[in-house]
Each structure stands twice: as C-alpha cells, then as structure tokens.
PDB file of C-alpha atoms in Angstrom:
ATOM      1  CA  UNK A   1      10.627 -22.345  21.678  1.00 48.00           C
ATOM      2  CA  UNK A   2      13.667 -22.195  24.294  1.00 49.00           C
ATOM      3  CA  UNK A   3      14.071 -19.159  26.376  1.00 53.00           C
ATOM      4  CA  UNK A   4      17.297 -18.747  24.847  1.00 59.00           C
ATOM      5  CA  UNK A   5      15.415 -18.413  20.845  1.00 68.00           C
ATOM      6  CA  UNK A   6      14.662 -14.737  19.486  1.00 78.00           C
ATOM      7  CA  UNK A   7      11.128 -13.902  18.962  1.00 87.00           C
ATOM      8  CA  UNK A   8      10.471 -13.361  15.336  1.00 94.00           C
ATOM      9  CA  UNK A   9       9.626  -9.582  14.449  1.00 96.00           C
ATOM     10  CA  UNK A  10       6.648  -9.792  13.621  1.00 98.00           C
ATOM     11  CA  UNK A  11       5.641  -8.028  10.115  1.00 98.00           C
ATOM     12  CA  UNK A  12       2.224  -6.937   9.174  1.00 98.00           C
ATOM     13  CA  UNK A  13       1.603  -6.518   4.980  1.00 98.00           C
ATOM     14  CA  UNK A  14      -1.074  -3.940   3.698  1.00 98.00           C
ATOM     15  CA  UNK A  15      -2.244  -4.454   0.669  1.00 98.00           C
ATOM     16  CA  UNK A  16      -4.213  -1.233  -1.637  1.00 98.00           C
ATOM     17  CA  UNK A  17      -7.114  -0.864  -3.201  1.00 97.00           C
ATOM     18  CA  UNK A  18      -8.542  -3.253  -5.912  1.00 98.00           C
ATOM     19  CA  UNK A  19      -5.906  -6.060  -4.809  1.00 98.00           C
ATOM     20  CA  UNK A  20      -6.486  -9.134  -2.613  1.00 98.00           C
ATOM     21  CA  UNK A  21      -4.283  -9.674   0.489  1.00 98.00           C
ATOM     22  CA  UNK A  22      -3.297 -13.453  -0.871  1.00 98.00           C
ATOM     23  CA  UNK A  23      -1.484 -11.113  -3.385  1.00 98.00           C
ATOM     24  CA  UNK A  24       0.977 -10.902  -0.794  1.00 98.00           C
ATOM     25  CA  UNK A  25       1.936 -14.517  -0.323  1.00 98.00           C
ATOM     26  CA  UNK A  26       5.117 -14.584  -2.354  1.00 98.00           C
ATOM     27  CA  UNK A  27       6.128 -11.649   0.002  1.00 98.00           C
ATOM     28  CA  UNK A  28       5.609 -13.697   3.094  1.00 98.00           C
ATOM     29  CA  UNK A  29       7.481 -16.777   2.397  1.00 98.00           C
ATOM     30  CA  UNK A  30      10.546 -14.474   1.501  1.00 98.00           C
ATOM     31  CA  UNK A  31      10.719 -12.832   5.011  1.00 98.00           C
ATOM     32  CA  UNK A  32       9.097 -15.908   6.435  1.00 98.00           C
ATOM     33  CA  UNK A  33      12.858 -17.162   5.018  1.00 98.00           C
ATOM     34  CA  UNK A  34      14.761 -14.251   6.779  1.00 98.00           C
ATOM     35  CA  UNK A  35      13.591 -14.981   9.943  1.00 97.00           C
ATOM     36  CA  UNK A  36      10.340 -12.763  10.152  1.00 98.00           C
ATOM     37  CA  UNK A  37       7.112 -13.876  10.868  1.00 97.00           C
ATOM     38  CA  UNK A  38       4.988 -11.998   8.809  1.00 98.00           C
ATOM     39  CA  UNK A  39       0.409 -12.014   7.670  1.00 98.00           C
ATOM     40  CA  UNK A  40      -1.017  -9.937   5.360  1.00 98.00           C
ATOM     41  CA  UNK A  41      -4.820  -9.703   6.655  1.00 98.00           C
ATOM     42  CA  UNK A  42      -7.204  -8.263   4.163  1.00 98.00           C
ATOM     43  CA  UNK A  43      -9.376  -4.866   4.410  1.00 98.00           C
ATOM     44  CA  UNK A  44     -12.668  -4.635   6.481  1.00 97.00           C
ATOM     45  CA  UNK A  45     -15.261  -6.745   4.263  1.00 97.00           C
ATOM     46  CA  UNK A  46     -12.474  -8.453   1.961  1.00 98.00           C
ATOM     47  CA  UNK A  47     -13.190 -12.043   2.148  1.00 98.00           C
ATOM     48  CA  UNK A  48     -10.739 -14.828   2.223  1.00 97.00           C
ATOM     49  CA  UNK A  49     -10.563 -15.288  -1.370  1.00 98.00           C
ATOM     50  CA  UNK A  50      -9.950 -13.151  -4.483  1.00 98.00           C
ATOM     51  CA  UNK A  51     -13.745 -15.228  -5.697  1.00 98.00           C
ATOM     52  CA  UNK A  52     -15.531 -15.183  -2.760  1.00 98.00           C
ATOM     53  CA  UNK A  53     -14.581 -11.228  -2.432  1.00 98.00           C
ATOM     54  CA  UNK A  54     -16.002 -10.305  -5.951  1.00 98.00           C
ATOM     55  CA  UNK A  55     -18.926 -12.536  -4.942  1.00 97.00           C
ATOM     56  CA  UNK A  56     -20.489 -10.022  -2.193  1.00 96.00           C
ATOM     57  CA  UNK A  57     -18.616  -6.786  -3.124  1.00 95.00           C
ATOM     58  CA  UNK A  58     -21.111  -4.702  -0.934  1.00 95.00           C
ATOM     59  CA  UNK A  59     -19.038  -5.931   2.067  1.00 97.00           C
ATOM     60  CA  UNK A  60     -16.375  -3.729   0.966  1.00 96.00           C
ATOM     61  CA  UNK A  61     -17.919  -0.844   0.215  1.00 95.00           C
ATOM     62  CA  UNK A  62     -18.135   2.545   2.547  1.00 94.00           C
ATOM     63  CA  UNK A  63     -14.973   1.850   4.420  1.00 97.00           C
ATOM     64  CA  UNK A  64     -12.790   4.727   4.261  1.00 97.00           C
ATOM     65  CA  UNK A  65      -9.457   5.035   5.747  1.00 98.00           C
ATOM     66  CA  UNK A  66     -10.086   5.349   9.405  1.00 97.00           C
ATOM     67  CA  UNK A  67     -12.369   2.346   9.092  1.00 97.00           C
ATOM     68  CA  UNK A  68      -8.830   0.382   7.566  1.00 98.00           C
ATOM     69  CA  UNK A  69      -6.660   1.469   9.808  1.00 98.00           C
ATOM     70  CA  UNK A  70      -8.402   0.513  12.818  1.00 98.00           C
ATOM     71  CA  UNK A  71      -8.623  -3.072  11.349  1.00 98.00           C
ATOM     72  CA  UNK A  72      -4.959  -3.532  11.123  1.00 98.00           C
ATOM     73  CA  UNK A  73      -4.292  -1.995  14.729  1.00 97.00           C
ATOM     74  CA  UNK A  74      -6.590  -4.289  16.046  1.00 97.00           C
ATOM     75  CA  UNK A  75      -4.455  -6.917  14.381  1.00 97.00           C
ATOM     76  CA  UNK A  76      -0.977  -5.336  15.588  1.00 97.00           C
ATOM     77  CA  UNK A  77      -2.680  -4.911  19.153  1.00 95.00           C
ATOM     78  CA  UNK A  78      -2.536  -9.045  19.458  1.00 93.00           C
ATOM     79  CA  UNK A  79       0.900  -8.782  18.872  1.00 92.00           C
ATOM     80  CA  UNK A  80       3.530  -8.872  22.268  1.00 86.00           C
ATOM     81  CA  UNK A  81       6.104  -6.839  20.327  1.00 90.00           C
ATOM     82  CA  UNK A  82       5.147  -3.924  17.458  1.00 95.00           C
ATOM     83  CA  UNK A  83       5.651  -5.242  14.134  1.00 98.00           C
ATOM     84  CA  UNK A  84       6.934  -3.940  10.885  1.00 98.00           C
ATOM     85  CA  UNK A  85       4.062  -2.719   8.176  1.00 98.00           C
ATOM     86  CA  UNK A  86       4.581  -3.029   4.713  1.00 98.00           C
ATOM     87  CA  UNK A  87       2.015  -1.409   2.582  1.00 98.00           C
ATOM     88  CA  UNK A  88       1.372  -0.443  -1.053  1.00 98.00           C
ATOM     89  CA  UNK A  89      -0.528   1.970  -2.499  1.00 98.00           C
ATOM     90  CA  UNK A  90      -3.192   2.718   0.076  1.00 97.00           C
ATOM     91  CA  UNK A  91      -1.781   0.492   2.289  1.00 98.00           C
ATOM     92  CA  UNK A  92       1.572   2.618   1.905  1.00 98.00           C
ATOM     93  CA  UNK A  93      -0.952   5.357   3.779  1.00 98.00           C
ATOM     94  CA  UNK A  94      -2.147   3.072   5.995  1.00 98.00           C
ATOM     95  CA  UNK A  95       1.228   2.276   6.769  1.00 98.00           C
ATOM     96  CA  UNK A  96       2.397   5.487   7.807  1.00 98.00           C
ATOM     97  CA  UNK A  97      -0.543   6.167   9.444  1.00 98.00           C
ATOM     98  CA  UNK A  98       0.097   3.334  11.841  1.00 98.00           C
ATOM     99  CA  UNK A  99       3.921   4.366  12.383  1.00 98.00           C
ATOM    100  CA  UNK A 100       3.431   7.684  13.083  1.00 98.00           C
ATOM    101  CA  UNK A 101       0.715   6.656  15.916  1.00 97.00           C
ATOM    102  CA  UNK A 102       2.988   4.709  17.548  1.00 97.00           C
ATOM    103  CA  UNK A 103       2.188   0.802  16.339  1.00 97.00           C
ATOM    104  CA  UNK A 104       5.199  -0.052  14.325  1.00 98.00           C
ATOM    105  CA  UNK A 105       8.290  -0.142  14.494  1.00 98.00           C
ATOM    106  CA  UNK A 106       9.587   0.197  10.909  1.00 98.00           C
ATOM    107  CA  UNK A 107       7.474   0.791   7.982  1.00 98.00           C
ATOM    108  CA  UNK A 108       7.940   0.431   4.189  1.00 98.00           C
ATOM    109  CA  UNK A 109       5.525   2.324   1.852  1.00 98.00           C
ATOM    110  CA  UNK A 110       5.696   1.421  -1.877  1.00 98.00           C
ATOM    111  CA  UNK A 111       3.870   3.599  -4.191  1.00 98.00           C
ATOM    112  CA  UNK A 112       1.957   5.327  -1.052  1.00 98.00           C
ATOM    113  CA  UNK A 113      -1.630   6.805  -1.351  1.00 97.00           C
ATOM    114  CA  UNK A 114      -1.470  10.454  -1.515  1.00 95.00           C
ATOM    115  CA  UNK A 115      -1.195  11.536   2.098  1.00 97.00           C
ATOM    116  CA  UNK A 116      -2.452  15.140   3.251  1.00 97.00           C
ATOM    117  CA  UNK A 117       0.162  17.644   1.893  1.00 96.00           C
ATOM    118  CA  UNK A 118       1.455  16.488  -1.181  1.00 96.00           C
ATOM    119  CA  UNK A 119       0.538  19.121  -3.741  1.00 92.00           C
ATOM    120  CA  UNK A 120       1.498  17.172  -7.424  1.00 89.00           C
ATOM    121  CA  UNK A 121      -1.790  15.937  -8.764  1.00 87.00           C
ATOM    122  CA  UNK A 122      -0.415  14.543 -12.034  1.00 91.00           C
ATOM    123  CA  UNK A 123      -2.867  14.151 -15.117  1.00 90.00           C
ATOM    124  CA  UNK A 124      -1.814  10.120 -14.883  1.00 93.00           C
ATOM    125  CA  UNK A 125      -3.162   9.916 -11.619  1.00 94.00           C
ATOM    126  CA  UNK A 126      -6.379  11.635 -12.526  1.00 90.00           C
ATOM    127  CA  UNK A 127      -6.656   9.536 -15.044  1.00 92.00           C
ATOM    128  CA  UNK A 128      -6.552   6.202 -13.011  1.00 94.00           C
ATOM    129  CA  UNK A 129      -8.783   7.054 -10.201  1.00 93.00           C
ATOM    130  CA  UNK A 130     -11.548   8.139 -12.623  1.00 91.00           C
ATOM    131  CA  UNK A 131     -13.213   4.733 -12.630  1.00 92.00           C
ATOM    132  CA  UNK A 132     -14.459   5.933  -8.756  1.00 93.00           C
ATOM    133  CA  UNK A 133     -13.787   9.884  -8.459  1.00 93.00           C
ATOM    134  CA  UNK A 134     -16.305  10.521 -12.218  1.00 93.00           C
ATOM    135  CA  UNK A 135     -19.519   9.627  -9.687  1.00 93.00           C
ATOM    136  CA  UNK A 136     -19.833  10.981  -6.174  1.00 93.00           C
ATOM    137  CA  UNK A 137     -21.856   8.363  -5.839  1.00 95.00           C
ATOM    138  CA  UNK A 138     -19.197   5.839  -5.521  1.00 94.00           C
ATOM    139  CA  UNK A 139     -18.060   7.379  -2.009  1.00 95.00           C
ATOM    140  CA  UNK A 140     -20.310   4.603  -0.444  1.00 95.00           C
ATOM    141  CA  UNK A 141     -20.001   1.860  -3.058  1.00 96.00           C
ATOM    142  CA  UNK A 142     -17.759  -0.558  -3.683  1.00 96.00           C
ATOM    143  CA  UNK A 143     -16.069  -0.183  -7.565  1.00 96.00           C
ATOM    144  CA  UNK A 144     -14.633  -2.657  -9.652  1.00 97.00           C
ATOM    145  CA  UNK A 145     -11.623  -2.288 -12.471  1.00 97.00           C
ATOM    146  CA  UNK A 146     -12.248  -3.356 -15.907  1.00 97.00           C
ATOM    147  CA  UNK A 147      -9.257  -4.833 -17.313  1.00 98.00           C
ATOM    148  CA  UNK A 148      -8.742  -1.888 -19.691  1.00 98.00           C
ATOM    149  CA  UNK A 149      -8.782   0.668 -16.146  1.00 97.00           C
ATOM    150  CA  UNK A 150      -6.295  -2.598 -14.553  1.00 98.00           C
ATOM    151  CA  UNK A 151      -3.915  -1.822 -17.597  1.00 98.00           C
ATOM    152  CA  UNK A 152      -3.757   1.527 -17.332  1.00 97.00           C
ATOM    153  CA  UNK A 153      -3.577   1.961 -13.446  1.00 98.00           C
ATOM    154  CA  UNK A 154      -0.984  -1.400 -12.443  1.00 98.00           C
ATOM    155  CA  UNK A 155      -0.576  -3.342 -15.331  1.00 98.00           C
ATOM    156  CA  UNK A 156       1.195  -0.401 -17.933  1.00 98.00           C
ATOM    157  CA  UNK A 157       4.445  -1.372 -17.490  1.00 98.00           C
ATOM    158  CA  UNK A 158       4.542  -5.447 -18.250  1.00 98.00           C
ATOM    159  CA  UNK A 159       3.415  -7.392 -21.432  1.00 98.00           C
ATOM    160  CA  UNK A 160      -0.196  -6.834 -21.720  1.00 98.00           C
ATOM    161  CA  UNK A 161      -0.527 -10.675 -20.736  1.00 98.00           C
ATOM    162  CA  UNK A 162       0.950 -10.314 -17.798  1.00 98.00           C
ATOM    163  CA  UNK A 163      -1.094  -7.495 -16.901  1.00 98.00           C
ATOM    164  CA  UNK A 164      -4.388  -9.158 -17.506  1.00 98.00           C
ATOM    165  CA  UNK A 165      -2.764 -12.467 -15.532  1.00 98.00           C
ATOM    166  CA  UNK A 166      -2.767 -10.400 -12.249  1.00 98.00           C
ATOM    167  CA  UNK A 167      -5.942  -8.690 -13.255  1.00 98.00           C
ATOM    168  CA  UNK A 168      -7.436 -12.456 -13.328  1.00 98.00           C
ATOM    169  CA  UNK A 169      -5.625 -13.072 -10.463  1.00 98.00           C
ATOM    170  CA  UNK A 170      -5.958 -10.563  -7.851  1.00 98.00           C
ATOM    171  CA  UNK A 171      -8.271  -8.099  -8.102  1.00 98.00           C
ATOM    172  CA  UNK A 172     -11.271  -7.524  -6.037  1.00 98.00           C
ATOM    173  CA  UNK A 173     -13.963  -4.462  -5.803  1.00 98.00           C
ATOM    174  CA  UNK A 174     -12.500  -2.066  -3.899  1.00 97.00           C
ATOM    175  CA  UNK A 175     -14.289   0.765  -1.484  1.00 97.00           C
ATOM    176  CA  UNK A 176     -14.358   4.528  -3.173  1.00 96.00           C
ATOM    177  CA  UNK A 177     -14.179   6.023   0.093  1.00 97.00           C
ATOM    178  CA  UNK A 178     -10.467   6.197   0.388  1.00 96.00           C
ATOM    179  CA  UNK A 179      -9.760   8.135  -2.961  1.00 95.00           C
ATOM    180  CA  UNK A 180     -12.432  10.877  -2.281  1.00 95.00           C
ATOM    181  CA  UNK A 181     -10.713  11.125   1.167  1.00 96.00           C
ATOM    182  CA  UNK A 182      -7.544  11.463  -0.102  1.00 95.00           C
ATOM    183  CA  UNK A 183      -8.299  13.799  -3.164  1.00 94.00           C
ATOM    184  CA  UNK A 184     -10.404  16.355  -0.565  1.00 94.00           C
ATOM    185  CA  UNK A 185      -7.542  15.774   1.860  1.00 95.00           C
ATOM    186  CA  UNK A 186      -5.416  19.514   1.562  1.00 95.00           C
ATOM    187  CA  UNK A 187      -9.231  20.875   1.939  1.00 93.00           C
ATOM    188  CA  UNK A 188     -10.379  19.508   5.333  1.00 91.00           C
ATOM    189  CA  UNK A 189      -9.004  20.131   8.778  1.00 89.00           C
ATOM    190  CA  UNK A 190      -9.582  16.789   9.737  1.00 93.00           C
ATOM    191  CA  UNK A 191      -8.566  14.851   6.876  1.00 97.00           C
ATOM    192  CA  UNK A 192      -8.133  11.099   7.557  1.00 97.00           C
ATOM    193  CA  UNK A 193      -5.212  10.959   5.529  1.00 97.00           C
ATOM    194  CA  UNK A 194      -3.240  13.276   7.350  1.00 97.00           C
ATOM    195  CA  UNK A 195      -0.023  11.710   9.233  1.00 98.00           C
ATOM    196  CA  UNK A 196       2.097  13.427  11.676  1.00 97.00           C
ATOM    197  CA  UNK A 197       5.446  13.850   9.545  1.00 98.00           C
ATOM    198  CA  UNK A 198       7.170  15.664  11.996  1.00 97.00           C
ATOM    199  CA  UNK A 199       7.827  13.385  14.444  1.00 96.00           C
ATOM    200  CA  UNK A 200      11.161  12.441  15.391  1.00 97.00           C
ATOM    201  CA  UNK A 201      10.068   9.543  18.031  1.00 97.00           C
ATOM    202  CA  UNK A 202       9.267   7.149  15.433  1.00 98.00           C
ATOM    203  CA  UNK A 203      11.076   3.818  14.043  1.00 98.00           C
ATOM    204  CA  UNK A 204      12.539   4.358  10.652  1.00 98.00           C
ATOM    205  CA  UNK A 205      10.469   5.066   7.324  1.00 98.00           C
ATOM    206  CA  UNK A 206      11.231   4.026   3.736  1.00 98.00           C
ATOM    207  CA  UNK A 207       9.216   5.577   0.693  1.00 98.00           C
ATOM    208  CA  UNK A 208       9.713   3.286  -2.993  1.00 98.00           C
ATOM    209  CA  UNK A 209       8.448   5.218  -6.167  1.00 98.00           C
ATOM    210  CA  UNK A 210       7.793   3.663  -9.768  1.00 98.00           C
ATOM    211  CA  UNK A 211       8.807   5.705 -12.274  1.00 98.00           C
ATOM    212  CA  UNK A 212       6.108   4.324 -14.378  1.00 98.00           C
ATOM    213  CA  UNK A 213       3.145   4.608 -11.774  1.00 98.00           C
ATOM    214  CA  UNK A 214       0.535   6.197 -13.320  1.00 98.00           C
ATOM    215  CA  UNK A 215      -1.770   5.447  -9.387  1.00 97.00           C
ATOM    216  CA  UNK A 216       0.418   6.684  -7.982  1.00 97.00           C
ATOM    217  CA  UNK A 217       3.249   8.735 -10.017  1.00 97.00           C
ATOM    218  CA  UNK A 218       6.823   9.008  -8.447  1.00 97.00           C
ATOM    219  CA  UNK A 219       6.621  12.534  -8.003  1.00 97.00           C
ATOM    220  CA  UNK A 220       3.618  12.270  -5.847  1.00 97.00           C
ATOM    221  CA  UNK A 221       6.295   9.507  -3.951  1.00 98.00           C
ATOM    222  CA  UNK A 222       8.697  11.683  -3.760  1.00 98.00           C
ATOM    223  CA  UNK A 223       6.654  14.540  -2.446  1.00 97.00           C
ATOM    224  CA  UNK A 224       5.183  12.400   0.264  1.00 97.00           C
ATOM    225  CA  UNK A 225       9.079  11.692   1.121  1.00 98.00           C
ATOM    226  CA  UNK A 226       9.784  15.236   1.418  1.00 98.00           C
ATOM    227  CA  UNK A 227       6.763  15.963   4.073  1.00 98.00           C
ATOM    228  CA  UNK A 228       9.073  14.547   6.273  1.00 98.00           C
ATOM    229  CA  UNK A 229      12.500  16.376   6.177  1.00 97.00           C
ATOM    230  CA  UNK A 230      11.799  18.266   9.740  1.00 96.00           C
ATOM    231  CA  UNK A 231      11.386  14.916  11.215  1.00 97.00           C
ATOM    232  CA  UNK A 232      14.918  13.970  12.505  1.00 97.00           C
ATOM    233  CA  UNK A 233      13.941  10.261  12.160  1.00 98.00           C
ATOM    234  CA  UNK A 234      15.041   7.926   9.541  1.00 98.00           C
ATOM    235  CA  UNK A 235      12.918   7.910   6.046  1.00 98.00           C
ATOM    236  CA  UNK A 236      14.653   7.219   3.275  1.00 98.00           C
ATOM    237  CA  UNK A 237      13.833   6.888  -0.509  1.00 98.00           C
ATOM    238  CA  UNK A 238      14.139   5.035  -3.644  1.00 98.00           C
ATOM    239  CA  UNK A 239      12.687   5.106  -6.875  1.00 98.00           C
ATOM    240  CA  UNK A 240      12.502   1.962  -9.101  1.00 98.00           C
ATOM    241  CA  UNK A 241      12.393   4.222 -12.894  1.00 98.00           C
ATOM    242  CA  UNK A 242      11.072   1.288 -14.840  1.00 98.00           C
ATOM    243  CA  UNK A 243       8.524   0.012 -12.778  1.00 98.00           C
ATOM    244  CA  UNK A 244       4.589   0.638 -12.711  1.00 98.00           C
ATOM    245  CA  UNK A 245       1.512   0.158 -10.019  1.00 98.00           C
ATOM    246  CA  UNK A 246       1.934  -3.250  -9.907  1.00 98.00           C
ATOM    247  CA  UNK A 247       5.828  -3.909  -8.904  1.00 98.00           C
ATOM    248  CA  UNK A 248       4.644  -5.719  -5.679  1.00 98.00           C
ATOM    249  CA  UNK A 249       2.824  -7.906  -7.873  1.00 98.00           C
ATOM    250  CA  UNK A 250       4.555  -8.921 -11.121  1.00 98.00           C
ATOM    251  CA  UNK A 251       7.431 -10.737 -12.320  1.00 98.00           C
ATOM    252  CA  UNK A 252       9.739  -8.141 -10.927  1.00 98.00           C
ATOM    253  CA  UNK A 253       8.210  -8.245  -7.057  1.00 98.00           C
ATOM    254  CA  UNK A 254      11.409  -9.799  -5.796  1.00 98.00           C
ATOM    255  CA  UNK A 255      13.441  -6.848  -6.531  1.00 98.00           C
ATOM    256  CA  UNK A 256      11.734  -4.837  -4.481  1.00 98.00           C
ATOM    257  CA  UNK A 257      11.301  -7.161  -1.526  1.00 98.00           C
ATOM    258  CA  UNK A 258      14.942  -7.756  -1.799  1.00 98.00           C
ATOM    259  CA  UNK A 259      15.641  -4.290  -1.365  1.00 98.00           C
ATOM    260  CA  UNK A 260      13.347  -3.934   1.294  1.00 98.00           C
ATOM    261  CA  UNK A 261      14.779  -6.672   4.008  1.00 98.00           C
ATOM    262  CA  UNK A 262      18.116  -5.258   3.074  1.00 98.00           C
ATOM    263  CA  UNK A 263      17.300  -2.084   4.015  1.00 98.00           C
ATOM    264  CA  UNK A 264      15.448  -3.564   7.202  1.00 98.00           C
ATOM    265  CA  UNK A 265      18.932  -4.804   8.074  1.00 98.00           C
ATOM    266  CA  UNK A 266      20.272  -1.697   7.635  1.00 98.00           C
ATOM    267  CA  UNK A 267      17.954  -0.479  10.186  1.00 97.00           C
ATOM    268  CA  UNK A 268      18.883  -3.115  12.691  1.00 97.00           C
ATOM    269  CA  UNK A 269      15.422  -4.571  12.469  1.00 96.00           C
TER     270      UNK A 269
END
C-alpha cells in the first residue's frame, strides 16, 4: 500500500446471544465492497464454527457482559486507528458500551440489549428470555434455543421455513449471564450494563428498532434512544415496523446494512 492510499476504517461486528459470528459474513463483504475493512470475532468460548460451538457449549457459559466486552477491546486495541462497531442485540450493548469508553468511533446498535435505564419491560420480551431467566440456575450455564423458542424470539416475522433455516444455520448455546445482568440492571449500582449516555465527546450513535421484535421490542429501542437526549452528540434512530429479531439475519439483512453505510456516510465516516 502507497503512502499516498487511505487506510481502510476499520469496522468491528458484534454479534448477540444464541447467534454465531459467521452469521455476519454477508455483512462483511458488503462494507468489505465500500471500502471498509471489517471482522466479526465471536464471544469468549464461541468456537470457529456454528458445529464445533454446539459441540462444547460449556465454553460459553458464565461469561457475562464485562467478560464480552473486554474480548472485543482487546481486539479493537490491535487496531492503529478506532474502528466502527456494529452490534445486534447484545452486541448492540456491547456496542455502546465500547463507544461510550472511548474505543470507537461510530457505532450502530440494531435491536440493542436492554441497557441500564430503560424502564419498558414488554410481556414479548419476557416471554423470549424465559428459556434462561425461568432457572437461576442458568446464570452460569450456557442455554440453548429450541426451534419453537428460535421462532418466537428471531424467527416471528419470516415464513416459518425461513425461520428454522437460520435456526439450522446459526445458532449456538449462548451464556445466561448477560440477560440476568441486564434484567437486575435498574437494581444494582454497579450494573454492567450501564453506559455513560451523557457524553457529548463521543463519535456518532445510531439505534435501529424492529417493530416486530419480540427480544427486543421497539419500544425498549426507542427508550434506549432516548437515554441519550442530554448528550449533545449525534444518535439517531430508525425503526424498521415490519421487521423481527432476526433482520440482520434473513432475507431482508441488506436493507438494513444499506441503511447503515449510508448513514455512515452521512457521518463522514
């Protein structure tokens, strides 16, 4: 590379819980094709496969969010410039987490994990993080979906083939940690899914509800969005109406990674 040739940004993809990083891939070769240089590394204890993952879920289990984070700032910390952090679901927490700190300089968070101070707990959401929160003992254990709990958490709004494609596809055991820290998070102090919203010398933020979520319901979205209006930074939102848990995923994913490098543009990024 000539002196005179930009640096790619370099952009860092989080995935959530239950889903494989490799999910990711049709991301990545779309800003790979704007110019970016983007990886998508998995979750302490994920393997590098969707089947060798499932094979030794154990590795997965008892990480909680602190745990995650640190794994992707080790990642960004190899990095000569900070990157931009895409992340769904959990990973939507994760990245904010990481911009807020400092270690990015744009982040996008699609159908974010409940951060500390969003009040909504809709019956939906209760509903789809039952298969961990019903048994405390789960906190240190690593929980798999069923395909019925896949349909009604990601898959509800595509064809129920499609749906049980990207259960086949994707999913992986995922740690419960992370729910019962975000669930208990308005009741502790210290809650490891509390994020500094009220900075205002951070890069840009931009929050993507699915009206159809049942994980993670737009007006838990939306509320996360409005932690931040005494921040004078950018954050921005958009809601997709029609679109479930698993719009990163499906036959729709382009979309929303469309809008996302547009609105990276936007930024200047």
């Amino acid at each position: 590379m000539s002196p005179s040739t930009p640096v790619p940004t370099p952009v860092v993809f989080v995935h959530g819980l239950w889903i494989h990083s490799d999910s990711w891939r049709n991301w990545a070769d779309l800003y790979r094709r704007a110019g970016y240089d983007p990886i998508a590394p998995g979750w302490p204890g994920d393997a590098a496969t969707v089947a060798e993952t499932r094979q030794n879920p154990a590795a997965v289990g008892n990480h909680g969010i602190d745990d995650i984070t640190a794994s992707y700032l080790r990642v960004i910390n190899g990095f000569g410039a900070q990157p931009v952090v895409v992340g769904h679901s959990f990973g939507g927490l994760i990245a904010q987490k990481l911009l807020a700190g400092g270690h990015a300089s744009a982040a996008v968070a699609i159908d974010p994990g409940q951060i500390k101070g969003v009040r909504p707990v809709p019956l939906a959401q209760i509903r789809a993080g039952l298969p961990v929160l019903s048994r405390p003992g789960n906190k240190k254990k690593a929980v798999s979906l069923t395909r019925k709990q896949f349909r009604y958490a990601f898959g509800n709004a595509v064809p129920q083939a499609e749906s049980d494609e990207l259960f086949d596809r994707w999913t992986i055991p995922g740690p419960g940690r992370p729910l019962f820290e975000a669930s208990t998070a308005n009741f502790s102090r210290r809650s490891p899914a509390a994020v500094d919203t009220g900075k205002h010398d951070r890069g840009p933020l931009l929050v993507i509800g699915g009206g159809r979520d049942h994980t993670v319901p737009e007006v838990v979205a939306r509320a996360a969005h409005k932690l931040y209006a005494g921040s004078r930074a950018t954050t921005d939102y958009r809601a997709f109406p029609d679109r479930g848990h698993s719009l990163v995923l499906d036959h729709g994913w382009q979309e929303i990674a469309d809008f996302t490098l547009a609105w990276l543009k936007r930024q200047g990024i």
